[in-house]
Short mmCIF file of C-alpha atoms and ligand atoms in Angstrom, two decimals:
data_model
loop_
_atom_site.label_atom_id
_atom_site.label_comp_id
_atom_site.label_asym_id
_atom_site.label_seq_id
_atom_site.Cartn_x
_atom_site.Cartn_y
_atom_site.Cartn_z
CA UNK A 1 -3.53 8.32 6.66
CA UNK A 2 -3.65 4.38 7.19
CA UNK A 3 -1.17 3.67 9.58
CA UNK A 4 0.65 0.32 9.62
CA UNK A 5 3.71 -0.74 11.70
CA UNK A 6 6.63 -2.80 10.76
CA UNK A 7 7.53 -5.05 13.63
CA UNK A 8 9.89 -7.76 14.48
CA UNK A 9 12.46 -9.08 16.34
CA UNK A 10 16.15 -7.86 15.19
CA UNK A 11 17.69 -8.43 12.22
CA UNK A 12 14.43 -10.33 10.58
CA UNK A 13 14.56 -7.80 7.65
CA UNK A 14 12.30 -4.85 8.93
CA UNK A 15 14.20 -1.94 7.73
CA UNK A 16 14.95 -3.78 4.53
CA UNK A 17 10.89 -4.09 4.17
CA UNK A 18 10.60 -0.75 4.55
CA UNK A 19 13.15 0.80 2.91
CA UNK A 20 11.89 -1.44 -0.54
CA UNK A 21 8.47 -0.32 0.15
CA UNK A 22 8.96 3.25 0.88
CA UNK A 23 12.15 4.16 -1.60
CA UNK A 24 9.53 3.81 -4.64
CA UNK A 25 7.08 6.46 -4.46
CA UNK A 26 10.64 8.48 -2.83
CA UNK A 27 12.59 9.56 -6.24
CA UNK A 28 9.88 9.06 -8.96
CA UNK A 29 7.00 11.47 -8.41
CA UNK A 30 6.47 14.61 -8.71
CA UNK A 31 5.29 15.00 -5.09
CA UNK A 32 7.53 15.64 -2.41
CA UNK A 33 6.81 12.26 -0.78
CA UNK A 34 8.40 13.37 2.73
CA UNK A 35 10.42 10.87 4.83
CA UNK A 36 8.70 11.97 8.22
CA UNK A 37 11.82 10.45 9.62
CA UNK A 38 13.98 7.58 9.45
CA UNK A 39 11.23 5.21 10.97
CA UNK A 40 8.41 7.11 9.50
CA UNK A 41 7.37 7.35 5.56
CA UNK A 42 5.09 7.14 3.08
CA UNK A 43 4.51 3.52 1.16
CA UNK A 44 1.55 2.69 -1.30
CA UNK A 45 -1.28 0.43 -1.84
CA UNK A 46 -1.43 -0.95 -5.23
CA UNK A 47 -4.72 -0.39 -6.86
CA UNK A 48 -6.15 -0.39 -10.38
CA UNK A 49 -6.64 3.29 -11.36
CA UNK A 50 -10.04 4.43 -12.58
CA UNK A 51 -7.98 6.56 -15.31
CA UNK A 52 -8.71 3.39 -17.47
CA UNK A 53 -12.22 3.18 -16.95
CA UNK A 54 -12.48 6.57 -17.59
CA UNK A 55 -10.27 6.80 -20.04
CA UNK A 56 -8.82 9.56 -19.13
CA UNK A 57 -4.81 10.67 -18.58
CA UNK A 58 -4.43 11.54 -15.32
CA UNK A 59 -2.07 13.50 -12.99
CA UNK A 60 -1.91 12.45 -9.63
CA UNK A 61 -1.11 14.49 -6.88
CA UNK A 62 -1.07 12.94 -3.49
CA UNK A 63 -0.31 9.26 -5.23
CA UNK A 64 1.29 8.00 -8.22
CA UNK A 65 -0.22 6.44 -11.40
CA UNK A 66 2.10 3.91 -13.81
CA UNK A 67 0.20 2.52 -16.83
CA UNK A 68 -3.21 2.65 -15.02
CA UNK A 69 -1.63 1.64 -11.93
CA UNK A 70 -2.47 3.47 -9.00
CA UNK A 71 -0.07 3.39 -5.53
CA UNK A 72 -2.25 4.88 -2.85
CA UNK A 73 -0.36 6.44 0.00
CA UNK A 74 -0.17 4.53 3.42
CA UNK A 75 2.28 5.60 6.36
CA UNK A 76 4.61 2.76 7.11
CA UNK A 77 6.45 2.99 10.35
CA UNK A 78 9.85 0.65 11.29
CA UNK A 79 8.58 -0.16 14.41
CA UNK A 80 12.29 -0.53 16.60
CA UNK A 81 12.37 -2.11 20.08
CA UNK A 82 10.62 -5.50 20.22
CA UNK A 83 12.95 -7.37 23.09
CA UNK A 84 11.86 -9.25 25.41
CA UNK A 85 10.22 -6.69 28.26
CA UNK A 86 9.45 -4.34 25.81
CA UNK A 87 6.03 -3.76 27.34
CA UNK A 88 7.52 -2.63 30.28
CA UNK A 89 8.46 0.46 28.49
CA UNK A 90 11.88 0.89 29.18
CA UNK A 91 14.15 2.62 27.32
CA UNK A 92 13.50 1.96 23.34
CA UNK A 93 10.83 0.08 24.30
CA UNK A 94 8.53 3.38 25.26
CA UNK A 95 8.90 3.94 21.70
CA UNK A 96 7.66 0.57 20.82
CA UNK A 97 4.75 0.75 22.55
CA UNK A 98 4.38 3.81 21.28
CA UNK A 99 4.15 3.15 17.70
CA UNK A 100 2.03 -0.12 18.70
CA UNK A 101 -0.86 2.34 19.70
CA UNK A 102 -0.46 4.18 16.55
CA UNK A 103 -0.17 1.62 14.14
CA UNK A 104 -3.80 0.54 13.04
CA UNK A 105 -2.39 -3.17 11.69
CA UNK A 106 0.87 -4.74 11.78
CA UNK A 107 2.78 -6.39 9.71
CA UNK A 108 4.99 -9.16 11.76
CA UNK A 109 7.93 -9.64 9.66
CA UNK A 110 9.72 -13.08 10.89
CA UNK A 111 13.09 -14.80 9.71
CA UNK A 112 11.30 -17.80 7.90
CA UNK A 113 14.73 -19.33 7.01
CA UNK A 114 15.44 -19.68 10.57
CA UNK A 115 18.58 -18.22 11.04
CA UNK A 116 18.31 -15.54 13.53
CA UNK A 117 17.97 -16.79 17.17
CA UNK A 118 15.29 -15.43 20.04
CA UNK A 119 17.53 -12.33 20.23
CA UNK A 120 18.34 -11.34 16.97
CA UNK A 121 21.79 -12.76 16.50
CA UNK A 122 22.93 -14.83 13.57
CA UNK A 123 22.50 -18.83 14.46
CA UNK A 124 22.75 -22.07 11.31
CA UNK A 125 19.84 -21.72 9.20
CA UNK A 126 17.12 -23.68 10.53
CA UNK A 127 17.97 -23.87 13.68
CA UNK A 128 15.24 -20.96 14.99
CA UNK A 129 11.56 -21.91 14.90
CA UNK A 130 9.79 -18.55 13.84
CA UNK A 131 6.55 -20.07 15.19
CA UNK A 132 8.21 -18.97 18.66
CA UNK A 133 8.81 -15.34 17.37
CA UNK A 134 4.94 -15.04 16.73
CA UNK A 135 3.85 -16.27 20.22
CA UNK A 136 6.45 -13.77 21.88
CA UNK A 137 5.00 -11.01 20.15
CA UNK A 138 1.82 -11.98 21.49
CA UNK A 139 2.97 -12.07 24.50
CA UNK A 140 4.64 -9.06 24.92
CA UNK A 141 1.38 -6.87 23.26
CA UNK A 142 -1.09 -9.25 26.17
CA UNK A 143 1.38 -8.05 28.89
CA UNK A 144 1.49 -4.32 27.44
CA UNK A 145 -2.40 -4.98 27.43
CA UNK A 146 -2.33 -6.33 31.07
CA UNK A 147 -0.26 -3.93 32.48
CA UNK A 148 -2.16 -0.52 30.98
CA UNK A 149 -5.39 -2.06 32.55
CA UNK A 150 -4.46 -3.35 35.74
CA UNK A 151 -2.84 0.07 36.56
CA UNK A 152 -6.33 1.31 36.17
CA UNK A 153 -9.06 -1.78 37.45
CA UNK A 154 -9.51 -0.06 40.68
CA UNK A 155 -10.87 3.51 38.95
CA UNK A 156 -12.63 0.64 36.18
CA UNK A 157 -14.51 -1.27 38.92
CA UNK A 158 -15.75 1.19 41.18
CA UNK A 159 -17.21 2.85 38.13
CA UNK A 160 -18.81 -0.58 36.53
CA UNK A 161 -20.18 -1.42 40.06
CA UNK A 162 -20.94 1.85 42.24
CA UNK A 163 -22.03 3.97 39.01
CA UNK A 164 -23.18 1.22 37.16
CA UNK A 165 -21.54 2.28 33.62
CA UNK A 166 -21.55 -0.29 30.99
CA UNK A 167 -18.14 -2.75 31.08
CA UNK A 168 -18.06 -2.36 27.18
CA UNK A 169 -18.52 1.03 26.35
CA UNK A 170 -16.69 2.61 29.14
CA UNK A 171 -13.51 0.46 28.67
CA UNK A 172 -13.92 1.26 24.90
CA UNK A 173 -14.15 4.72 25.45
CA UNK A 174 -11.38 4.79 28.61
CA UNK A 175 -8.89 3.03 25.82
CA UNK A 176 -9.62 4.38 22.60
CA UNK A 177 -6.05 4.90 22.23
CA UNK A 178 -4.76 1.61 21.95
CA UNK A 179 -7.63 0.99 19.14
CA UNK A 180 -10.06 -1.57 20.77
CA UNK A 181 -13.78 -1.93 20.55
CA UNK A 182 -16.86 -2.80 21.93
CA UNK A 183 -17.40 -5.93 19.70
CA UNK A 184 -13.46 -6.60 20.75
CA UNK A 185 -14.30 -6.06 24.21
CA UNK A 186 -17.49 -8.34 24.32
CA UNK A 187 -15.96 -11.06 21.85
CA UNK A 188 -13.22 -10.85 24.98
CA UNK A 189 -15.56 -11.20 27.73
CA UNK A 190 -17.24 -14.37 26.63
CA UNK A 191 -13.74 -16.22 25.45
CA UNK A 192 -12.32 -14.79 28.92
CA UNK A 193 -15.57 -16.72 30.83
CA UNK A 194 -16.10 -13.49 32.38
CA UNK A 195 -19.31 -11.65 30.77
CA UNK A 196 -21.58 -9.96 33.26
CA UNK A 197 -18.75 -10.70 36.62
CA UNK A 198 -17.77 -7.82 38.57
CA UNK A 199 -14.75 -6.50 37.29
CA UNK A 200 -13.62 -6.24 41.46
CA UNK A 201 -13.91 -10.18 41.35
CA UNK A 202 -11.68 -11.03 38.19
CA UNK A 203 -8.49 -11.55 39.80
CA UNK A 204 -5.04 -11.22 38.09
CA UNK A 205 -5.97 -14.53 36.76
CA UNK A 206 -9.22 -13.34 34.83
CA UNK A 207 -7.51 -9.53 34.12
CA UNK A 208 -4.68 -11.62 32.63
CA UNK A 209 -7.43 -13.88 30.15
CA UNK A 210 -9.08 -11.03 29.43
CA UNK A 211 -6.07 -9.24 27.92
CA UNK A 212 -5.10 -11.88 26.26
CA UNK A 213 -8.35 -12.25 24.09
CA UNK A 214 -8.88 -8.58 23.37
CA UNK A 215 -5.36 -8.85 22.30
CA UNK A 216 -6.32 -11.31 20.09
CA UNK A 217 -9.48 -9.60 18.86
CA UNK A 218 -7.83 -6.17 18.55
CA UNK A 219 -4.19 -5.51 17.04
CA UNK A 220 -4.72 -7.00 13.27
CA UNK A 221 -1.25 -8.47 12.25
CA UNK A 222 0.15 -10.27 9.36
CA UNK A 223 2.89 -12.60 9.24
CA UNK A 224 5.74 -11.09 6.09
CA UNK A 225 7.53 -15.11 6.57
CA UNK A 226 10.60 -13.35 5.33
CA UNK A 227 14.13 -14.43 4.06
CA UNK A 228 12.15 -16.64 1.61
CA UNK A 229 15.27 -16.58 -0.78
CA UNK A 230 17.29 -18.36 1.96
CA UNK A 231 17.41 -22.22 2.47
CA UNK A 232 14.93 -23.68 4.78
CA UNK A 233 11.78 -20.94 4.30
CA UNK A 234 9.07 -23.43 2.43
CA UNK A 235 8.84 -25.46 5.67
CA UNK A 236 8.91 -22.66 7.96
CA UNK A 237 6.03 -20.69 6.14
CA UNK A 238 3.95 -24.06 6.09
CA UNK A 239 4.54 -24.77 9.75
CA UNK A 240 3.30 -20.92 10.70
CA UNK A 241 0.10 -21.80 8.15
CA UNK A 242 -0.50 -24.63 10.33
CA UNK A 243 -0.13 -23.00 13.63
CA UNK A 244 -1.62 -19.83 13.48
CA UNK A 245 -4.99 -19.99 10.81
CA UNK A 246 -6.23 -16.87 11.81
CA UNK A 247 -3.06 -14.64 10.62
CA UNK A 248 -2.51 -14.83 6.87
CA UNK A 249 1.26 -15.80 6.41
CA UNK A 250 2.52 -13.63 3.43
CA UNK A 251 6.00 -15.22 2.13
CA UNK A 252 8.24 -12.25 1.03
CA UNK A 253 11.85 -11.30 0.09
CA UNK A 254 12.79 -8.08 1.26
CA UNK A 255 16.11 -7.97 -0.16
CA UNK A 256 15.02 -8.77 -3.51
CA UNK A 257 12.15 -6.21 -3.39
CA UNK A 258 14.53 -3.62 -2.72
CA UNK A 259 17.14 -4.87 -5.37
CA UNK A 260 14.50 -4.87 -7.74
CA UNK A 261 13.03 -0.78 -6.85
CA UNK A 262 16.40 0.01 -7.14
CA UNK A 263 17.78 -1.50 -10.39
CA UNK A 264 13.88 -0.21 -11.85
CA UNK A 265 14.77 3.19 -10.56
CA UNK A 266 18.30 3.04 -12.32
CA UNK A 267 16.27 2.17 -15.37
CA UNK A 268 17.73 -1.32 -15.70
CA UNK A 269 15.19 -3.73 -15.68
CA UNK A 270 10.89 -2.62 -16.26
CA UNK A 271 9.23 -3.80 -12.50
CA UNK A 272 6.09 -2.35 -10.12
CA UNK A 273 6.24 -3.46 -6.76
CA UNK A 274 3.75 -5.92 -6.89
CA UNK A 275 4.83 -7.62 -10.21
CA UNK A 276 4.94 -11.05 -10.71
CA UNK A 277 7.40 -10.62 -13.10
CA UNK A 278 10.38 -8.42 -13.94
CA UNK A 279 12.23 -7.67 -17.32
CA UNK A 280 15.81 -6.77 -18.22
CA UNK A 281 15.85 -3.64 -20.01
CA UNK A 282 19.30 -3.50 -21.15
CA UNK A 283 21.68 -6.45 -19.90
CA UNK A 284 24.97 -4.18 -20.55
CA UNK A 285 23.88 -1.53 -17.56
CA UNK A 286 23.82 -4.46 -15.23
CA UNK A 287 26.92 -4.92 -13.29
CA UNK A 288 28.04 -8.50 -13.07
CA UNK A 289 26.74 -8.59 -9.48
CA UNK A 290 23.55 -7.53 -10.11
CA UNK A 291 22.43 -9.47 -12.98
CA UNK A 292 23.83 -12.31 -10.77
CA UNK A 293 21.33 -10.76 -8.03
CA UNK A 294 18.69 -11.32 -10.52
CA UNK A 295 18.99 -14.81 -11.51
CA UNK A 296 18.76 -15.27 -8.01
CA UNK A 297 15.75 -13.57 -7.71
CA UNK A 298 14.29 -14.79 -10.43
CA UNK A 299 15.20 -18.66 -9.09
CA UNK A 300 14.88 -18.47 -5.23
CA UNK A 301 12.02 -15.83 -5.04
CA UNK A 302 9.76 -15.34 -8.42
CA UNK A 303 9.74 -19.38 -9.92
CA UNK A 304 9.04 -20.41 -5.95
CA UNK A 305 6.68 -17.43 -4.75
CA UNK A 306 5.78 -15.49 -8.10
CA UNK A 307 6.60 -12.72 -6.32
CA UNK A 308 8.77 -10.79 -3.65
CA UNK A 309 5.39 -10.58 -1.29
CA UNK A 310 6.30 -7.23 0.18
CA UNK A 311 3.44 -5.24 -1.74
CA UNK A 312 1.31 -8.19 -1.25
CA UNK A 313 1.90 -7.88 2.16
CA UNK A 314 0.63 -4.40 2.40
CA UNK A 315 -2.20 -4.68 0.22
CA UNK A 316 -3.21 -7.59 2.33
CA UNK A 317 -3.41 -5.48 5.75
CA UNK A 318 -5.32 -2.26 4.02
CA UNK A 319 -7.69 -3.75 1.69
CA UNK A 320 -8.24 -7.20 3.21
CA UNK A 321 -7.88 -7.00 7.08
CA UNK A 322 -8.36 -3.40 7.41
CA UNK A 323 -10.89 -3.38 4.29
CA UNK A 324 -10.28 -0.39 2.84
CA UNK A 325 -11.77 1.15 -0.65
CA UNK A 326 -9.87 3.49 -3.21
CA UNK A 327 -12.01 6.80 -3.05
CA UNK A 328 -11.56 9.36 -5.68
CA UNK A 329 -12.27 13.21 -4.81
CA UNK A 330 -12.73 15.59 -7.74
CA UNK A 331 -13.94 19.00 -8.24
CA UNK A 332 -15.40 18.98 -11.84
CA UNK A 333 -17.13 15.95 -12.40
CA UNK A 334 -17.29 16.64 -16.18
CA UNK A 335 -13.15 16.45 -16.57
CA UNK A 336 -12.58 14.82 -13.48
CA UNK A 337 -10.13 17.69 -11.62
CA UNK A 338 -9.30 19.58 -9.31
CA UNK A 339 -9.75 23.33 -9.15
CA UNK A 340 -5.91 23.02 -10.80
CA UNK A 341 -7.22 21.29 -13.76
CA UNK A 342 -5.03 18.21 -11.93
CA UNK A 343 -6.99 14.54 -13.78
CA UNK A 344 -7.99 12.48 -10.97
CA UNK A 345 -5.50 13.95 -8.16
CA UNK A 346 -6.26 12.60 -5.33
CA UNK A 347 -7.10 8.89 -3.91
CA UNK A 348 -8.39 8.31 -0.67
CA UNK A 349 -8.30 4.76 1.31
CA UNK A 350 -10.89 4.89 3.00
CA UNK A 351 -13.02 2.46 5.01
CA UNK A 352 -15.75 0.38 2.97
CA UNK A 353 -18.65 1.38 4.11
CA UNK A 354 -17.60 5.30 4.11
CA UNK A 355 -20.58 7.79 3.13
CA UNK A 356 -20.11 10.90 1.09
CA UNK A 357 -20.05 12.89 4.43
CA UNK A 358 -16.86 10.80 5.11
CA UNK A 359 -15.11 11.85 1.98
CA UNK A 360 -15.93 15.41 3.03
CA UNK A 361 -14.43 15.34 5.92
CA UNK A 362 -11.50 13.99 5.08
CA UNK A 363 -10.91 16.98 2.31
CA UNK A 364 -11.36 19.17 5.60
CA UNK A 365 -13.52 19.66 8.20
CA UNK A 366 -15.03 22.75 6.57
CA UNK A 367 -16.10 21.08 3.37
CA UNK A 368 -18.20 18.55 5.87
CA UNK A 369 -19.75 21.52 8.18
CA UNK A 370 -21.12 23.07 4.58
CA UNK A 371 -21.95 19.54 3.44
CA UNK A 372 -24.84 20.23 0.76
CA UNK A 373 -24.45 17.27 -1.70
CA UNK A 374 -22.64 14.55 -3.32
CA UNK A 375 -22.09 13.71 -7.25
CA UNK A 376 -21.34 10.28 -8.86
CA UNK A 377 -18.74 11.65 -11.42
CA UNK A 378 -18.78 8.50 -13.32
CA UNK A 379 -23.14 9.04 -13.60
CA UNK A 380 -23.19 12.14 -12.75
CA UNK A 381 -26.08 11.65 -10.61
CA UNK A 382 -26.38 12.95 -6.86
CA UNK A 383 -25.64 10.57 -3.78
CA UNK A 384 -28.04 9.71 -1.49
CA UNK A 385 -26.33 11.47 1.48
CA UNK A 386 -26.24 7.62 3.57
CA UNK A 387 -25.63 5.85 0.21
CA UNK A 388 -22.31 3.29 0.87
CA UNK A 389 -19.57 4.50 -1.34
CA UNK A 390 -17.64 1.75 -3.14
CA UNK A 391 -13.71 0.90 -4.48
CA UNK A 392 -13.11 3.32 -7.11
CA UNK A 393 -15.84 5.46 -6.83
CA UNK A 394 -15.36 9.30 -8.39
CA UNK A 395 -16.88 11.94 -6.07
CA UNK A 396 -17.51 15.77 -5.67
CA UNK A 397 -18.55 17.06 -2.98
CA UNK A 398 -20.76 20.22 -3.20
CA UNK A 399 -20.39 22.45 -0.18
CA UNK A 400 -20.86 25.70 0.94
CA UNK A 401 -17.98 26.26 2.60
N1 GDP B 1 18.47 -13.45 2.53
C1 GDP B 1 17.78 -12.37 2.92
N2 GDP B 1 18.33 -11.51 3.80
C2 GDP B 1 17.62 -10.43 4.17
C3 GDP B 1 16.29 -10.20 3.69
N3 GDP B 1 15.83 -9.06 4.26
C4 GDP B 1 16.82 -8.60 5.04
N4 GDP B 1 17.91 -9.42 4.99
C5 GDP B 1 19.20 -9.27 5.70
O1 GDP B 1 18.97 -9.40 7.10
C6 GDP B 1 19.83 -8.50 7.83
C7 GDP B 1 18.98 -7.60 8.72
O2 GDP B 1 18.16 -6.76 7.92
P1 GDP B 1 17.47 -5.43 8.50
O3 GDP B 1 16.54 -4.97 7.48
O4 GDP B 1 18.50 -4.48 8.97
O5 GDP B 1 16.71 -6.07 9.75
P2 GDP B 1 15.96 -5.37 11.00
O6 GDP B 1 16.92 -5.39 12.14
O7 GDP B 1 14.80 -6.25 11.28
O8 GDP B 1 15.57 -3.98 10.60
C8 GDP B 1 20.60 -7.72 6.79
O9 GDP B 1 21.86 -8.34 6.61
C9 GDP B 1 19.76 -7.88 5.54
O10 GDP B 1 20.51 -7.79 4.36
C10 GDP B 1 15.73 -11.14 2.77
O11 GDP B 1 14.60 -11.02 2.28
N5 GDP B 1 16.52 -12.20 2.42
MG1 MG B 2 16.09 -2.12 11.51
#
């Protein structure tokens, strides 16, 4: 599954993020949507469902489906640990870095109202400039970066320059663990002035450039310029736009995202994550807190941002940075099930220029060893076995396995 970590300095709202985005899919569907643990679970994609091109009912198994709305599972993790040294890997920070290497993209959540200090501890609104939160994460991942390669240059340049391996491939393949690759690590070499140097001759200086431009060409990251229902946020989330062009800056409200999952789980108001609206079912199962809570929303958050930005967030960093497609497995291509008689069970994110193969293997490893064809359920014709799949596509795969 897609992983992508939650990360941020204390208090910015992280847990709040992902308790909002992970309670949803929790309570309401049939499938036991497990909490791996308290910093591990399951939170969705919102797609459009094919059940309305198909016009079909369907019955989802390893997603959910609300009036042709499909949430397509993702593993979100609450990434703990991010102060200052964490990639020295001391303490909580070995579990930082940890989730770091596992977390394909990352979702930055800062305090855009500025009113949590370097550290984490309350400070006046305003008075923290979350542009400086960004650049120490940075900072910390090129130092994590540094520190994992420098432990290793001597093994790296007696192998570049005595055995003659490509730079690329073999750093690639030495680090595949921390997710980098070749086009990161060549993209690197030319910003870092050092393509075609011997590694023996880079320095710490040169070591310390290159890090910091694979860094930048590696870990994808999105700025959640949270707390946007707090005073002070619109000129904080303009001033990150400004200074960092290559991240997009998502303004959200976590607080009001999870308000609004849980007053729509209590049956109280009619909301998807990813709304830009919400409706009051019945006014008299509102508590005078909460419909207080929701003028609030609707004032501070939905008039300003037409939105709470947390599922924007996330569908940002799978479908846009991480550009993944909504694949459809099926058994029968006539009905569109599984062997269960289950409408449209499964969805798969997978990456956009995935083959039929790919969607084989990802049922299970068998399926793709007995690989004999692929159906277009929605044609019914066969798939070229190298034929691009594409976002909503319906597929069987026909195997011998
Ligand atoms: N105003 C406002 N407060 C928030 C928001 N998200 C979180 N908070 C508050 O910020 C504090 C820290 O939240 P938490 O999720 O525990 O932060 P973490 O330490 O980053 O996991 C709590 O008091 C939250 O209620 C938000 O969107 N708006
Ligand atoms: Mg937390």
């Amino acid at each position: 599954m897609v992983e992508i970590g939650i990360v941020g300095k204390p208090n910015v709202g992280k847990s709040t993020f992902f308790n909002a985005a992970t309670h949803a899919g929790a309570e309401t569907a049939g499938y036991p949507f497990t909490t791996i643990d308290a910093n591990n679970a399951v939170g969705f994609v919102r797609t459009d469902c094919v059940c309305r091109e198909l016009n079909v009912t369907d019955t989802p198994r390893n997603s959910r489906c609300v009036d042709g709305v499909r949430f397509a599972p993702v593993n979100l993790i609450d990434v703990a640990g991010l102060v200052p040294d964490a990639h020295k890997g001391k303490g909580l920070g070995n579990k930082f870095l940890d989730d770091l290497r596992q977390a394909a993209v990352l979702i930055h959540v800062v305090d855009a109202s500025g009113s949590t200090d370097s550290e984490g501890n309350p400070v006046a609104a305003g008075s923290h400039d979350p542009v400086e939160d960004v650049l120490f994460l940075e900072n910390e991942i090129e130092r994590w970066f540094y520190s994992i390669f420098n432990r290793n240059w001597d093994k790296i340049a007696r192998r570049v320059e005595t055995e003659k391996k490509d730079f690329a491939r073999f750093f690639e393949e030495m680090f595949a663990g921390i997710g980098i690759t070749e086009g990161a690590i060549h993209q690197a070499l030319r910003e870092a002035d050092l393509d075609g140097g011997y590694p023996s001759k880079w320095g710490e200086d040169g070591l310390y450039r290159f890090s910091k431009a694979l860094r930048a060409h590696s870990k994808k990251m999105i700025i959640a310029a949270n707390k946007t229902d707090a005073a002070g946020a619109q000129d904080n989330i303009a001033r990150l736009r400004e200074r960092f062009p290559n991240y997009p800056v998502v303004p959200t409200s976590s607080m009001a995202e999870f308000v609004l999952v849980n007053l729509a789980e209590k049956g109280a108001i009619r909301y998807l994550p990813g709304d830009s609206s919400f409706e009051i079912v019945d006014k008299s199962t509102l508590t005078p807190k909460e419909a207080k809570a929701l003028e609030m929303i609707q004032a501070k958050v939905f008039d300003r941002f037409g939105g709470t930005g947390v599922q924007a967030c996330i569908n940002q960093a799978v479908l846009d940075m991480l550009e993944k497609i909504a694949i459809y497995p099926v058994e029968d291509e006539t009905h569109f099930t599984d062997k269960e008689g289950r409408v449209l069970p499964d969805v798969f994110l997978m990456d956009r220029d995935c083959i039929p193969l790919d969607v084989a293997e990802r049922i299970h490893t068998d399926i793709a060893k007995h690989y004999v064809a692929a159906i277009d359920a929605k044609s019914k014709r066969k798939i070229a076995k190298d034929h691009a799949l594409k976002q909503g596509d319906v597929v069987k795969i026909i195997s011998k396995a």
